[in-house]
Tab-separated table of C-alpha atoms in Angstrom:
chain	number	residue	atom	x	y	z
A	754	UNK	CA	-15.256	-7.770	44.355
A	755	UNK	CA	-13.247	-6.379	47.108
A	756	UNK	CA	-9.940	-7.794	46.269
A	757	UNK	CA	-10.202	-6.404	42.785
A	758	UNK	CA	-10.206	-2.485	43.890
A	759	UNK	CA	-6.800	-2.934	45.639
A	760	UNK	CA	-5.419	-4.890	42.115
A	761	UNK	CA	-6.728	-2.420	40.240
A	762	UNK	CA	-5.034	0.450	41.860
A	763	UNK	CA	-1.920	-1.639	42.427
A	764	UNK	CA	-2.001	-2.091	38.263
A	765	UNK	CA	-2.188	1.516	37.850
A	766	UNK	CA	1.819	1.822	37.286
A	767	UNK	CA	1.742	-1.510	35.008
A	768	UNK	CA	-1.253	-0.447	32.924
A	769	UNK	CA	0.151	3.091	32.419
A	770	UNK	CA	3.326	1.333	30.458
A	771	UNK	CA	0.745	-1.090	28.854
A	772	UNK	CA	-0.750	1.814	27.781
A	773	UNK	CA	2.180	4.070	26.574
A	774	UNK	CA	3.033	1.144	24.396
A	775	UNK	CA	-0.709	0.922	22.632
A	776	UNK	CA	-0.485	4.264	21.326
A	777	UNK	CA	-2.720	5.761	23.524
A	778	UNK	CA	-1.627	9.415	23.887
A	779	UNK	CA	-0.124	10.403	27.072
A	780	UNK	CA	-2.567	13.153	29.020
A	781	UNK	CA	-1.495	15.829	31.070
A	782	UNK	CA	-0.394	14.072	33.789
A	783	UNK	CA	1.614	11.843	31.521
A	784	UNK	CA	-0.254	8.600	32.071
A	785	UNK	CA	-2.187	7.182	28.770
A	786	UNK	CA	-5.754	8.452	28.447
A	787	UNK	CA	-8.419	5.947	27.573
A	788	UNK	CA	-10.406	6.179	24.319
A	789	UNK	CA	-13.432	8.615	24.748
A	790	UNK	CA	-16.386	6.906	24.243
A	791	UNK	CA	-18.773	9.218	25.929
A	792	UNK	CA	-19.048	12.166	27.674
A	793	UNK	CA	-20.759	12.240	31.065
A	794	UNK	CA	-22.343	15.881	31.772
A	795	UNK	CA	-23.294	17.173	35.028
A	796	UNK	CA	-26.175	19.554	35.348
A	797	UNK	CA	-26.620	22.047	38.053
A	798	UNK	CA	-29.011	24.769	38.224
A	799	UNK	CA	-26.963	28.273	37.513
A	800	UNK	CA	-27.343	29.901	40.912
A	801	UNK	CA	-30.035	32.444	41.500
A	802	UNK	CA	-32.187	30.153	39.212
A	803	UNK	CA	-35.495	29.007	41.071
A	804	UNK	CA	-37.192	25.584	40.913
A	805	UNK	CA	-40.186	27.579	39.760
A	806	UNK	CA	-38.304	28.908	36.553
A	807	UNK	CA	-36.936	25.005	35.534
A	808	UNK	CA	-40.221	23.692	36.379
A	809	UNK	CA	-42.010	25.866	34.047
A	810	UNK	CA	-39.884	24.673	31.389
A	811	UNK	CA	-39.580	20.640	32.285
A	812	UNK	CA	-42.255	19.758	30.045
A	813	UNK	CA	-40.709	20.620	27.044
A	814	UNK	CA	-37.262	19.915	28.400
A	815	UNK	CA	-38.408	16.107	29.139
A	816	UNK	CA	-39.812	15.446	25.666
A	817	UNK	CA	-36.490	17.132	24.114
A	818	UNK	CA	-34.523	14.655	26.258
A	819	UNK	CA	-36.791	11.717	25.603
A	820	UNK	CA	-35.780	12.204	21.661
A	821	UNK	CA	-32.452	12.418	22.771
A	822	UNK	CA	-32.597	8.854	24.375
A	823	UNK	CA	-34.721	7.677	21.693
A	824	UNK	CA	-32.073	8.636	19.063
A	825	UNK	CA	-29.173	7.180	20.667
A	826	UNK	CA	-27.751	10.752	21.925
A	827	UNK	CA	-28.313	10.231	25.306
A	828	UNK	CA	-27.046	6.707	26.503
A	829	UNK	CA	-28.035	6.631	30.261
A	830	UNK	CA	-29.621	9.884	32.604
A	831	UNK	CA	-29.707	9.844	36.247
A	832	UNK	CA	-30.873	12.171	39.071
A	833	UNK	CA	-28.618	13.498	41.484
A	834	UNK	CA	-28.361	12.004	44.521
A	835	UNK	CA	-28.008	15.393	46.122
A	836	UNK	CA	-30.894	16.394	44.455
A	837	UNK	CA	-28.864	19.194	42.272
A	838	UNK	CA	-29.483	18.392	39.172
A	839	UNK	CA	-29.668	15.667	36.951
A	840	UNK	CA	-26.431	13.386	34.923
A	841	UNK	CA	-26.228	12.310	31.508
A	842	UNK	CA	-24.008	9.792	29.441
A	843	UNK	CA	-24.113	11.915	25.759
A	844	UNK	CA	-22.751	9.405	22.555
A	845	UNK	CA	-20.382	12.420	21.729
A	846	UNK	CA	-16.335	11.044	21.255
A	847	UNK	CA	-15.526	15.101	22.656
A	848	UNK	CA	-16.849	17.552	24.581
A	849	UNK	CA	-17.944	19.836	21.941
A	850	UNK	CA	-19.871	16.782	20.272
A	851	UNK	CA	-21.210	16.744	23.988
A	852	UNK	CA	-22.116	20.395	24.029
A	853	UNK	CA	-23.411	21.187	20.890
A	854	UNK	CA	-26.043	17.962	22.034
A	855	UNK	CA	-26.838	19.336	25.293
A	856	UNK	CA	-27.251	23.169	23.957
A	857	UNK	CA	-30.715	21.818	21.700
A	858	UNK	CA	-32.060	21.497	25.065
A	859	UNK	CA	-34.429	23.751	26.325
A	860	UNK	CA	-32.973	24.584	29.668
A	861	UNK	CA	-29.824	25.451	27.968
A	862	UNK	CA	-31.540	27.629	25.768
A	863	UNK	CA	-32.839	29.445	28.594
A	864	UNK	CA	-29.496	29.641	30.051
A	865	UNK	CA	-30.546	27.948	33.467
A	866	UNK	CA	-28.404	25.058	33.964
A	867	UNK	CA	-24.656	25.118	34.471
A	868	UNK	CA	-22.762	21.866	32.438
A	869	UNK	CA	-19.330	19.592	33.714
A	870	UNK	CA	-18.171	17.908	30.853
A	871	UNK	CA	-16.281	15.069	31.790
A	872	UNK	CA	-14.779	12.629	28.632
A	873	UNK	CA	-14.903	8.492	29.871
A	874	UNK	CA	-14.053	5.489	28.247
A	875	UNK	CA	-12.839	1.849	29.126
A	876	UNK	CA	-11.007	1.550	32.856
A	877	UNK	CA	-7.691	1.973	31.511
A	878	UNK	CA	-5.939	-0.713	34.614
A	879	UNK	CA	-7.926	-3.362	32.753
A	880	UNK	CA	-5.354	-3.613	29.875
A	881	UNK	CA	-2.848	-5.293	32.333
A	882	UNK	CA	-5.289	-8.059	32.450
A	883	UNK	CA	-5.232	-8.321	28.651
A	884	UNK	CA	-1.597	-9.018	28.442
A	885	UNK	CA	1.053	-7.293	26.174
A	886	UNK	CA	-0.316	-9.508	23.587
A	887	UNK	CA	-3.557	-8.312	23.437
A	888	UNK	CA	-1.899	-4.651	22.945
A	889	UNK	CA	-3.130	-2.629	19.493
A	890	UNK	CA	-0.717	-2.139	17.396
């Protein structure tokens, strides 16, 4: 597993062209963007907010966000491991998919929780694996 982070950032340059020539769109920086898939979202309490306000509404927040899972909304969750707040992987292909999601939530309703949104999708580098064959039209 260790000699693969090196090739992975050494394919950066090659899997940018692989990319610009599957029709990905260019971002920003001018280096294909993957496919959104999902949208991770960070939660962090809004400052000022006490642990006694959030905990007084976690009961209703955790069966809201069980549903969530249940449904398919909410791939994966995780805790912080700084203890901030909490991560989730929404089923959303934009950030406003991802928001309008996370807003049914009680918390958010109560205005307590600040949100990252943060589109993912397949580790672009991997295309120069595939080959120019294996390119989309």
């Amino acid at each position: 597993m260790k000699f693969m982070i090196p090739f992975l950032i050494a394919a950066l340059p090659v899997a940018s062209v692989a990319q610009s020539q599957s029709g990905h769109a260019p971002g920003a920086s001018g280096v294909a963007q993957p496919k959104t898939t999902e949208v991770m979202v960070i939660l962090t309490a809004k400052q000022g907010v006490t642990r006694q306000q959030i905990m007084a509404i976690m009961p209703s927040e955790i069966r809201e966000t069980v549903k969530l899972y249940l449904d398919g909304q909410i791939r994966q969750w995780y805790s912080r491991g700084d203890g901030k707040g909490v991560i989730f992987l929404i089923d959303a292909k934009t950030q406003d998919e991802a928001r309008a999601v996370m807003e049914t939530l009680p918390l958010s309703k109560e205005q307590l929780m600040d949100y990252e949104y943060i589109p993912v999708g397949p580790l672009m580098p991997l295309m120069a694996l595939m080959g120019a064959g294996a390119q989309k039209p």
